[in-house]
């Protein structure tokens, strides 16, 4: 067997395995297995109705392909997996091939593997517009942010809408499953695993696959052991202020290289850099961002926490809960508000600020179902005068504190920001 034939055969097998996994997940509906509807499907459908191209962005294994195929199964469409050599060969002359399917919705999976395809898509979209086919032509799926995808120089500005698909959030799985979602994280296969051992095994495989295959494909050649060290260090620094110099020293690299590694994890939607709130208040404000691993299941695996019971006694319990709340709330913002945190050198602090443009909300995050607010929160609210003061707690009850601060469950706050 020649190298070419072997490569084609391997690509075919990988593609078939991926399709079979997708079909198996779709068949779960007929087997009375609890399926979880993704609320982003409505947003994607609306975007397709108004834009020539839509890109669903999110980390690997978050459910992009499954969701896309569920959405297009009732319409004329064609699916191309750009991880497959056979499908990439079809696009060796993309304009010629895609013109033959101009009457279909073309789903381009793993678009981050062929960013130069954007140049051809721009011309095809403009041709379609002139022919009266101005919307719903391309649905692209990518495992990175657009900052990483814009390697070709073509951004499709004015021709594409972006939708970020996050792991499952609390309103999707149901508030009664909060503990399971918090501990296992929101990646579908990790959350729906048969037990904690299977869930942790999946998360370990996820981390290893990213380190050994996905990150080298998407970014610079970074030694896997060094990147694992960085990922693990960030887990232990969950909720801490970014100190690039310390990361660089522990990784035995210079500051610029450490920053580049961190940028890559942010662009891959694995790490969140929560920016500090800046206002002209005449106070010394913290200017470094705070760092969070975006999925708490991955966080707990890197911290080697074996169970929810073990997490309760872990030193990173509060930071884990804080990151969990921030991800769930920001997932529901729909671009209507920007998230920040606030901290002064004097100790005034707000865990999460939602800036709606015309007003801000100040949010304190406490796991205890009977939370007590810190002096620093009150000082910060006196500085900023937010429209609402909220404390998110780990219980289900809703009430008001004596100072007017609203005590809300996480589900209640998510419902409110969702509109």
Short mmCIF file of C-alpha atoms in Angstrom, two decimals:
data_model
loop_
_atom_site.label_atom_id
_atom_site.label_comp_id
_atom_site.label_asym_id
_atom_site.label_seq_id
_atom_site.Cartn_x
_atom_site.Cartn_y
_atom_site.Cartn_z
CA UNK A 1 0.00 0.00 0.00
CA UNK A 2 1.44 3.40 -0.94
CA UNK A 3 1.74 6.28 1.50
CA UNK A 4 -1.03 8.11 -0.35
CA UNK A 5 -3.40 5.18 -0.16
CA UNK A 6 -2.63 4.67 3.50
CA UNK A 7 -3.26 8.36 4.20
CA UNK A 8 -6.57 8.26 2.31
CA UNK A 9 -7.65 5.11 4.11
CA UNK A 10 -6.78 6.53 7.52
CA UNK A 11 -8.63 9.77 6.79
CA UNK A 12 -11.65 7.78 5.62
CA UNK A 13 -11.68 5.70 8.80
CA UNK A 14 -11.35 8.78 11.01
CA UNK A 15 -14.17 10.50 9.13
CA UNK A 16 -16.43 7.44 9.36
CA UNK A 17 -15.70 7.10 13.08
CA UNK A 18 -16.69 10.73 13.60
CA UNK A 19 -19.91 10.33 11.59
CA UNK A 20 -20.81 7.15 13.45
CA UNK A 21 -20.32 8.90 16.79
CA UNK A 22 -22.59 11.71 15.64
CA UNK A 23 -25.26 9.29 14.44
CA UNK A 24 -25.06 7.40 17.71
CA UNK A 25 -25.69 10.61 19.63
CA UNK A 26 -28.62 11.49 17.38
CA UNK A 27 -30.07 7.99 17.85
CA UNK A 28 -30.09 8.51 21.62
CA UNK A 29 -33.38 10.38 21.22
CA UNK A 30 -35.10 7.14 20.22
CA UNK A 31 -33.61 5.22 23.14
CA UNK A 32 -35.25 7.31 25.88
CA UNK A 33 -31.89 8.70 26.99
CA UNK A 34 -32.13 12.20 28.45
CA UNK A 35 -31.16 14.56 25.67
CA UNK A 36 -30.27 18.19 26.25
CA UNK A 37 -31.56 20.82 23.86
CA UNK A 38 -29.01 23.51 23.05
CA UNK A 39 -30.48 26.98 23.45
CA UNK A 40 -28.01 28.36 20.90
CA UNK A 41 -29.86 26.54 18.09
CA UNK A 42 -32.39 29.39 17.87
CA UNK A 43 -29.62 31.97 17.68
CA UNK A 44 -27.90 30.00 14.90
CA UNK A 45 -31.14 29.60 12.94
CA UNK A 46 -31.79 33.35 13.19
CA UNK A 47 -28.24 34.12 12.07
CA UNK A 48 -28.60 31.83 9.03
CA UNK A 49 -31.82 33.62 8.08
CA UNK A 50 -30.06 37.00 8.05
CA UNK A 51 -26.45 36.32 7.05
CA UNK A 52 -24.76 34.55 4.11
CA UNK A 53 -22.37 32.73 6.45
CA UNK A 54 -22.49 31.72 10.09
CA UNK A 55 -19.55 30.44 12.10
CA UNK A 56 -20.20 28.30 15.19
CA UNK A 57 -17.10 28.64 17.34
CA UNK A 58 -16.26 26.61 20.41
CA UNK A 59 -13.66 24.23 21.81
CA UNK A 60 -13.45 20.69 20.48
CA UNK A 61 -16.03 18.14 21.65
CA UNK A 62 -18.47 20.85 22.76
CA UNK A 63 -21.17 19.57 20.39
CA UNK A 64 -20.82 21.85 17.36
CA UNK A 65 -21.09 19.08 14.75
CA UNK A 66 -24.00 17.34 16.45
CA UNK A 67 -25.93 20.59 16.74
CA UNK A 68 -25.20 21.60 13.14
CA UNK A 69 -26.36 18.27 11.72
CA UNK A 70 -29.50 18.31 13.82
CA UNK A 71 -30.31 21.78 12.50
CA UNK A 72 -29.77 20.99 8.80
CA UNK A 73 -31.24 17.49 8.65
CA UNK A 74 -34.52 18.87 7.22
CA UNK A 75 -33.02 21.13 4.56
CA UNK A 76 -30.95 20.59 1.45
CA UNK A 77 -27.35 20.64 2.57
CA UNK A 78 -23.90 19.18 2.09
CA UNK A 79 -21.45 18.35 4.89
CA UNK A 80 -17.68 18.59 4.47
CA UNK A 81 -15.26 17.57 7.23
CA UNK A 82 -12.04 19.46 6.62
CA UNK A 83 -10.17 17.08 8.91
CA UNK A 84 -10.69 14.49 6.14
CA UNK A 85 -8.14 14.48 3.34
CA UNK A 86 -10.86 13.35 0.92
CA UNK A 87 -13.03 16.37 1.67
CA UNK A 88 -10.06 18.74 1.50
CA UNK A 89 -9.25 17.35 -1.95
CA UNK A 90 -12.79 18.23 -3.07
CA UNK A 91 -11.95 21.82 -2.15
CA UNK A 92 -8.66 21.96 -4.02
CA UNK A 93 -10.58 24.29 -6.35
CA UNK A 94 -13.14 25.58 -3.84
CA UNK A 95 -14.92 28.02 -6.13
CA UNK A 96 -15.53 25.33 -8.78
CA UNK A 97 -16.74 22.71 -6.30
CA UNK A 98 -18.94 24.97 -4.19
CA UNK A 99 -20.63 26.58 -7.22
CA UNK A 100 -22.00 23.13 -8.00
CA UNK A 101 -23.80 23.24 -4.64
CA UNK A 102 -24.91 26.86 -4.70
CA UNK A 103 -28.51 25.80 -4.01
CA UNK A 104 -27.55 24.03 -0.75
CA UNK A 105 -26.40 25.04 2.71
CA UNK A 106 -22.76 23.98 2.88
CA UNK A 107 -21.54 22.87 6.30
CA UNK A 108 -17.76 23.26 6.64
CA UNK A 109 -16.57 21.42 9.75
CA UNK A 110 -13.11 22.07 11.24
CA UNK A 111 -12.86 25.35 9.28
CA UNK A 112 -9.85 26.35 11.39
CA UNK A 113 -7.81 23.76 9.45
CA UNK A 114 -8.22 25.69 6.17
CA UNK A 115 -8.39 29.42 7.04
CA UNK A 116 -7.33 30.37 3.50
CA UNK A 117 -10.69 29.08 2.32
CA UNK A 118 -12.14 32.40 3.50
CA UNK A 119 -10.72 34.13 0.41
CA UNK A 120 -12.78 31.92 -1.91
CA UNK A 121 -15.89 32.15 0.26
CA UNK A 122 -15.93 35.94 0.01
CA UNK A 123 -16.25 35.80 -3.78
CA UNK A 124 -18.90 33.06 -3.66
CA UNK A 125 -20.96 34.98 -1.11
CA UNK A 126 -20.85 38.11 -3.26
CA UNK A 127 -21.88 36.07 -6.33
CA UNK A 128 -24.79 34.64 -4.37
CA UNK A 129 -25.93 38.08 -3.29
CA UNK A 130 -25.99 39.30 -6.89
CA UNK A 131 -28.04 36.22 -7.80
CA UNK A 132 -30.54 36.88 -5.02
CA UNK A 133 -29.17 34.16 -2.73
CA UNK A 134 -28.02 36.41 0.06
CA UNK A 135 -28.49 34.34 3.20
CA UNK A 136 -27.95 30.86 4.62
CA UNK A 137 -25.20 29.69 2.27
CA UNK A 138 -22.41 28.52 4.59
CA UNK A 139 -22.36 27.13 8.13
CA UNK A 140 -18.80 26.89 9.45
CA UNK A 141 -17.65 25.08 12.56
CA UNK A 142 -14.34 25.98 14.20
CA UNK A 143 -12.50 25.06 17.37
CA UNK A 144 -10.89 28.44 17.95
CA UNK A 145 -11.69 32.11 18.29
CA UNK A 146 -11.74 34.33 15.23
CA UNK A 147 -8.50 35.94 16.37
CA UNK A 148 -6.82 32.61 15.59
CA UNK A 149 -8.83 31.94 12.42
CA UNK A 150 -7.92 35.26 10.76
CA UNK A 151 -4.63 33.87 9.51
CA UNK A 152 -5.56 34.42 5.87
CA UNK A 153 -6.19 38.14 6.23
CA UNK A 154 -9.80 37.68 5.03
CA UNK A 155 -12.30 38.21 7.83
CA UNK A 156 -15.53 38.07 5.73
CA UNK A 157 -16.51 41.30 7.44
CA UNK A 158 -20.15 42.14 6.74
CA UNK A 159 -20.77 38.65 5.37
CA UNK A 160 -20.56 36.43 8.42
CA UNK A 161 -22.17 36.13 11.86
CA UNK A 162 -20.40 34.47 14.78
CA UNK A 163 -22.02 32.30 17.44
CA UNK A 164 -19.97 30.88 20.28
CA UNK A 165 -21.15 27.48 21.51
CA UNK A 166 -20.09 26.84 25.09
CA UNK A 167 -20.34 23.58 27.02
CA UNK A 168 -23.69 22.80 28.65
CA UNK A 169 -24.87 25.50 31.04
CA UNK A 170 -27.11 25.21 34.10
CA UNK A 171 -30.36 26.19 32.40
CA UNK A 172 -29.77 23.60 29.68
CA UNK A 173 -29.24 20.67 32.06
CA UNK A 174 -31.67 21.85 34.75
CA UNK A 175 -30.90 23.49 38.09
CA UNK A 176 -31.46 20.17 39.89
CA UNK A 177 -28.24 18.94 38.26
CA UNK A 178 -26.07 21.82 39.47
CA UNK A 179 -23.65 19.62 41.44
CA UNK A 180 -23.02 17.24 38.58
CA UNK A 181 -22.52 20.07 36.07
CA UNK A 182 -20.19 21.96 38.39
CA UNK A 183 -18.00 18.97 39.14
CA UNK A 184 -17.95 17.22 35.75
CA UNK A 185 -18.06 20.35 33.61
CA UNK A 186 -20.24 20.98 30.61
CA UNK A 187 -18.61 19.01 27.81
CA UNK A 188 -21.40 16.65 26.70
CA UNK A 189 -19.43 13.40 26.92
CA UNK A 190 -17.99 14.31 30.31
CA UNK A 191 -21.29 15.49 31.75
CA UNK A 192 -23.32 12.53 30.41
CA UNK A 193 -20.74 9.85 31.29
CA UNK A 194 -21.98 6.75 33.13
CA UNK A 195 -20.09 7.61 36.33
CA UNK A 196 -17.38 9.85 37.77
CA UNK A 197 -14.56 7.49 36.71
CA UNK A 198 -15.74 7.49 33.09
CA UNK A 199 -16.18 11.26 33.16
CA UNK A 200 -12.68 11.83 34.51
CA UNK A 201 -11.21 9.40 31.97
CA UNK A 202 -12.86 11.34 29.14
CA UNK A 203 -11.50 14.62 30.48
CA UNK A 204 -7.99 13.19 30.75
CA UNK A 205 -8.20 12.00 27.14
CA UNK A 206 -9.52 15.43 26.12
CA UNK A 207 -6.51 17.17 27.70
CA UNK A 208 -4.05 14.72 26.16
CA UNK A 209 -5.59 15.03 22.69
CA UNK A 210 -5.43 18.81 22.82
CA UNK A 211 -1.80 18.75 23.92
CA UNK A 212 -0.55 16.11 21.50
CA UNK A 213 -2.64 16.76 18.38
CA UNK A 214 -4.98 19.74 18.32
CA UNK A 215 -2.74 22.51 19.63
CA UNK A 216 0.20 21.56 17.36
CA UNK A 217 -2.24 21.64 14.41
CA UNK A 218 -3.58 25.09 15.31
CA UNK A 219 -0.64 26.98 16.68
CA UNK A 220 3.11 27.03 17.06
CA UNK A 221 5.00 23.88 17.92
CA UNK A 222 4.94 23.93 21.71
CA UNK A 223 6.34 21.00 23.73
CA UNK A 224 3.35 19.10 25.13
CA UNK A 225 4.90 18.72 28.58
CA UNK A 226 5.51 22.47 28.83
CA UNK A 227 1.97 23.30 27.80
CA UNK A 228 0.60 20.76 30.29
CA UNK A 229 2.63 22.47 33.00
CA UNK A 230 1.12 25.81 32.00
CA UNK A 231 -2.40 24.39 31.95
CA UNK A 232 -1.88 22.81 35.38
CA UNK A 233 -0.38 26.01 36.77
CA UNK A 234 -3.40 27.97 35.57
CA UNK A 235 -5.66 25.45 37.32
CA UNK A 236 -3.88 26.12 40.61
CA UNK A 237 -4.11 29.87 39.89
CA UNK A 238 -7.86 29.77 39.12
CA UNK A 239 -9.37 33.16 39.88
CA UNK A 240 -5.97 34.80 40.46
CA UNK A 241 -4.52 37.92 38.87
CA UNK A 242 -2.35 37.24 35.85
CA UNK A 243 1.38 37.47 36.51
CA UNK A 244 3.11 36.63 33.23
CA UNK A 245 6.57 36.94 34.77
CA UNK A 246 5.82 34.22 37.31
CA UNK A 247 4.42 31.93 34.62
CA UNK A 248 7.48 32.51 32.45
CA UNK A 249 9.87 31.78 35.30
CA UNK A 250 8.14 28.52 36.16
CA UNK A 251 8.05 27.46 32.50
CA UNK A 252 11.73 28.38 31.91
CA UNK A 253 10.82 30.73 29.05
CA UNK A 254 10.83 34.49 28.58
CA UNK A 255 7.81 36.69 29.24
CA UNK A 256 6.96 37.09 25.56
CA UNK A 257 6.88 33.33 25.01
CA UNK A 258 4.76 32.72 28.11
CA UNK A 259 2.30 35.38 26.93
CA UNK A 260 2.14 33.71 23.52
CA UNK A 261 1.34 30.33 25.10
CA UNK A 262 -1.38 31.91 27.21
CA UNK A 263 -2.84 33.74 24.21
CA UNK A 264 -3.16 30.40 22.43
CA UNK A 265 -5.17 28.84 25.27
CA UNK A 266 -7.42 31.91 25.31
CA UNK A 267 -7.90 31.74 21.52
CA UNK A 268 -8.76 28.04 21.80
CA UNK A 269 -11.57 29.08 24.19
CA UNK A 270 -10.08 27.03 27.02
CA UNK A 271 -9.06 29.93 29.28
CA UNK A 272 -10.89 33.16 30.11
CA UNK A 273 -9.04 36.41 30.74
CA UNK A 274 -11.51 38.49 32.75
CA UNK A 275 -10.61 42.13 32.23
CA UNK A 276 -10.55 44.65 35.10
CA UNK A 277 -13.10 47.45 35.17
CA UNK A 278 -11.53 50.83 34.53
CA UNK A 279 -13.17 54.07 35.54
CA UNK A 280 -11.88 57.55 36.31
CA UNK A 281 -12.57 57.40 40.03
CA UNK A 282 -9.32 58.84 41.34
CA UNK A 283 -8.47 55.48 42.89
CA UNK A 284 -5.61 53.04 42.35
CA UNK A 285 -7.22 50.20 40.40
CA UNK A 286 -5.85 46.74 39.72
CA UNK A 287 -5.02 46.58 36.02
CA UNK A 288 -4.11 42.89 35.56
CA UNK A 289 -6.79 40.50 34.30
CA UNK A 290 -7.98 37.49 36.29
CA UNK A 291 -7.52 34.02 34.84
CA UNK A 292 -10.03 31.16 34.81
CA UNK A 293 -10.13 27.76 33.16
CA UNK A 294 -13.46 28.01 31.43
CA UNK A 295 -14.67 24.46 32.13
CA UNK A 296 -14.69 23.39 35.77
CA UNK A 297 -14.57 19.69 34.84
CA UNK A 298 -11.20 20.22 33.14
CA UNK A 299 -10.14 22.31 36.14
CA UNK A 300 -10.96 19.50 38.58
CA UNK A 301 -9.14 16.91 36.49
CA UNK A 302 -5.99 19.05 36.35
CA UNK A 303 -6.28 19.58 40.12
CA UNK A 304 -6.74 15.79 40.56
CA UNK A 305 -9.98 16.22 42.50
CA UNK A 306 -11.73 12.80 42.36
CA UNK A 307 -15.26 13.70 43.47
CA UNK A 308 -17.63 16.49 44.40
CA UNK A 309 -17.22 15.49 48.06
CA UNK A 310 -13.44 15.91 47.75
CA UNK A 311 -13.93 19.30 46.08
CA UNK A 312 -15.87 20.59 49.10
CA UNK A 313 -12.69 20.38 51.18
CA UNK A 314 -10.29 21.55 48.49
CA UNK A 315 -8.43 24.90 48.76
CA UNK A 316 -9.68 25.92 45.30
CA UNK A 317 -13.35 25.32 46.15
CA UNK A 318 -14.30 29.02 46.16
CA UNK A 319 -12.34 29.82 43.00
CA UNK A 320 -13.88 26.84 41.22
CA UNK A 321 -17.39 28.01 42.13
CA UNK A 322 -16.54 31.57 41.10
CA UNK A 323 -15.36 30.44 37.66
CA UNK A 324 -18.41 28.22 37.28
CA UNK A 325 -20.77 31.12 38.00
CA UNK A 326 -18.92 33.50 35.68
CA UNK A 327 -19.01 31.06 32.76
CA UNK A 328 -22.69 30.26 33.20
CA UNK A 329 -23.70 33.91 33.49
CA UNK A 330 -21.57 35.18 30.60
CA UNK A 331 -22.82 32.35 28.38
CA UNK A 332 -26.30 33.91 28.56
CA UNK A 333 -25.41 37.56 27.90
CA UNK A 334 -26.09 37.43 24.13
CA UNK A 335 -23.69 40.30 23.59
CA UNK A 336 -25.90 42.69 25.58
CA UNK A 337 -23.32 43.22 28.34
CA UNK A 338 -19.59 42.90 28.86
CA UNK A 339 -18.14 41.12 31.92
CA UNK A 340 -15.43 42.63 34.13
CA UNK A 341 -14.21 42.50 37.71
CA UNK A 342 -13.34 45.44 39.98
CA UNK A 343 -10.57 45.72 42.53
CA UNK A 344 -8.73 48.63 44.10
CA UNK A 345 -5.39 48.68 45.87
CA UNK A 346 -7.29 49.49 49.08
CA UNK A 347 -9.23 46.22 48.94
CA UNK A 348 -12.58 47.23 47.45
CA UNK A 349 -13.66 44.38 45.16
CA UNK A 350 -16.53 43.10 43.03
CA UNK A 351 -16.25 39.57 41.63
CA UNK A 352 -18.24 40.27 38.46
CA UNK A 353 -19.45 43.47 36.83
CA UNK A 354 -21.89 43.33 33.95
CA UNK A 355 -21.67 46.48 31.85
CA UNK A 356 -24.87 46.99 29.84
CA UNK A 357 -23.73 50.34 28.50
CA UNK A 358 -26.41 52.40 30.17
CA UNK A 359 -25.94 50.76 33.58
CA UNK A 360 -23.82 48.25 35.45
CA UNK A 361 -24.66 45.37 37.79
CA UNK A 362 -22.35 44.49 40.67
CA UNK A 363 -22.29 40.75 41.45
CA UNK A 364 -20.69 39.07 44.45
CA UNK A 365 -20.22 35.30 44.17
CA UNK A 366 -20.61 33.12 47.26
CA UNK A 367 -21.10 29.35 47.41
CA UNK A 368 -22.72 29.46 50.86
CA UNK A 369 -26.56 29.46 50.52
CA UNK A 370 -26.68 32.02 53.35
CA UNK A 371 -24.02 34.46 52.12
CA UNK A 372 -22.46 37.34 53.99
CA UNK A 373 -21.17 40.28 52.01
CA UNK A 374 -17.67 41.57 52.55
CA UNK A 375 -16.72 45.09 53.48
CA UNK A 376 -14.81 45.31 50.19
CA UNK A 377 -18.00 44.69 48.19
CA UNK A 378 -19.83 47.50 49.98
CA UNK A 379 -16.87 49.85 49.44
CA UNK A 380 -16.76 48.98 45.74
CA UNK A 381 -20.50 49.56 45.33
CA UNK A 382 -20.10 52.95 47.00
CA UNK A 383 -17.42 53.74 44.40
CA UNK A 384 -19.36 52.59 41.33
CA UNK A 385 -23.02 53.12 42.34
CA UNK A 386 -24.31 50.15 40.28
CA UNK A 387 -27.94 49.92 39.17
CA UNK A 388 -28.20 46.55 40.92
CA UNK A 389 -26.27 44.85 43.72
CA UNK A 390 -26.52 41.07 43.57
CA UNK A 391 -25.03 38.20 45.52
CA UNK A 392 -25.16 34.82 43.76
CA UNK A 393 -25.22 31.90 46.19
CA UNK A 394 -25.29 28.12 46.02
CA UNK A 395 -28.90 27.69 47.14
CA UNK A 396 -32.27 28.08 45.46
CA UNK A 397 -33.93 30.86 47.48
CA UNK A 398 -34.33 34.50 46.44
CA UNK A 399 -34.53 37.37 48.92
CA UNK A 400 -33.25 40.88 49.64
CA UNK A 401 -30.65 41.81 52.19
CA UNK A 402 -31.01 44.78 54.50
CA UNK A 403 -28.90 47.05 52.29
CA UNK A 404 -31.03 46.28 49.22
CA UNK A 405 -28.64 43.72 47.73
CA UNK A 406 -30.54 40.94 45.97
CA UNK A 407 -29.65 37.36 46.91
CA UNK A 408 -30.22 35.17 43.85
CA UNK A 409 -29.59 31.58 42.90
CA UNK A 410 -27.37 31.06 39.86
CA UNK A 411 -30.31 29.84 37.80
CA UNK A 412 -32.35 32.93 38.68
CA UNK A 413 -29.58 35.30 37.64
CA UNK A 414 -29.03 33.41 34.37
CA UNK A 415 -32.73 33.64 33.60
CA UNK A 416 -32.67 37.40 34.24
CA UNK A 417 -29.66 38.13 32.00
CA UNK A 418 -31.18 35.91 29.30
CA UNK A 419 -34.13 38.26 29.10
#
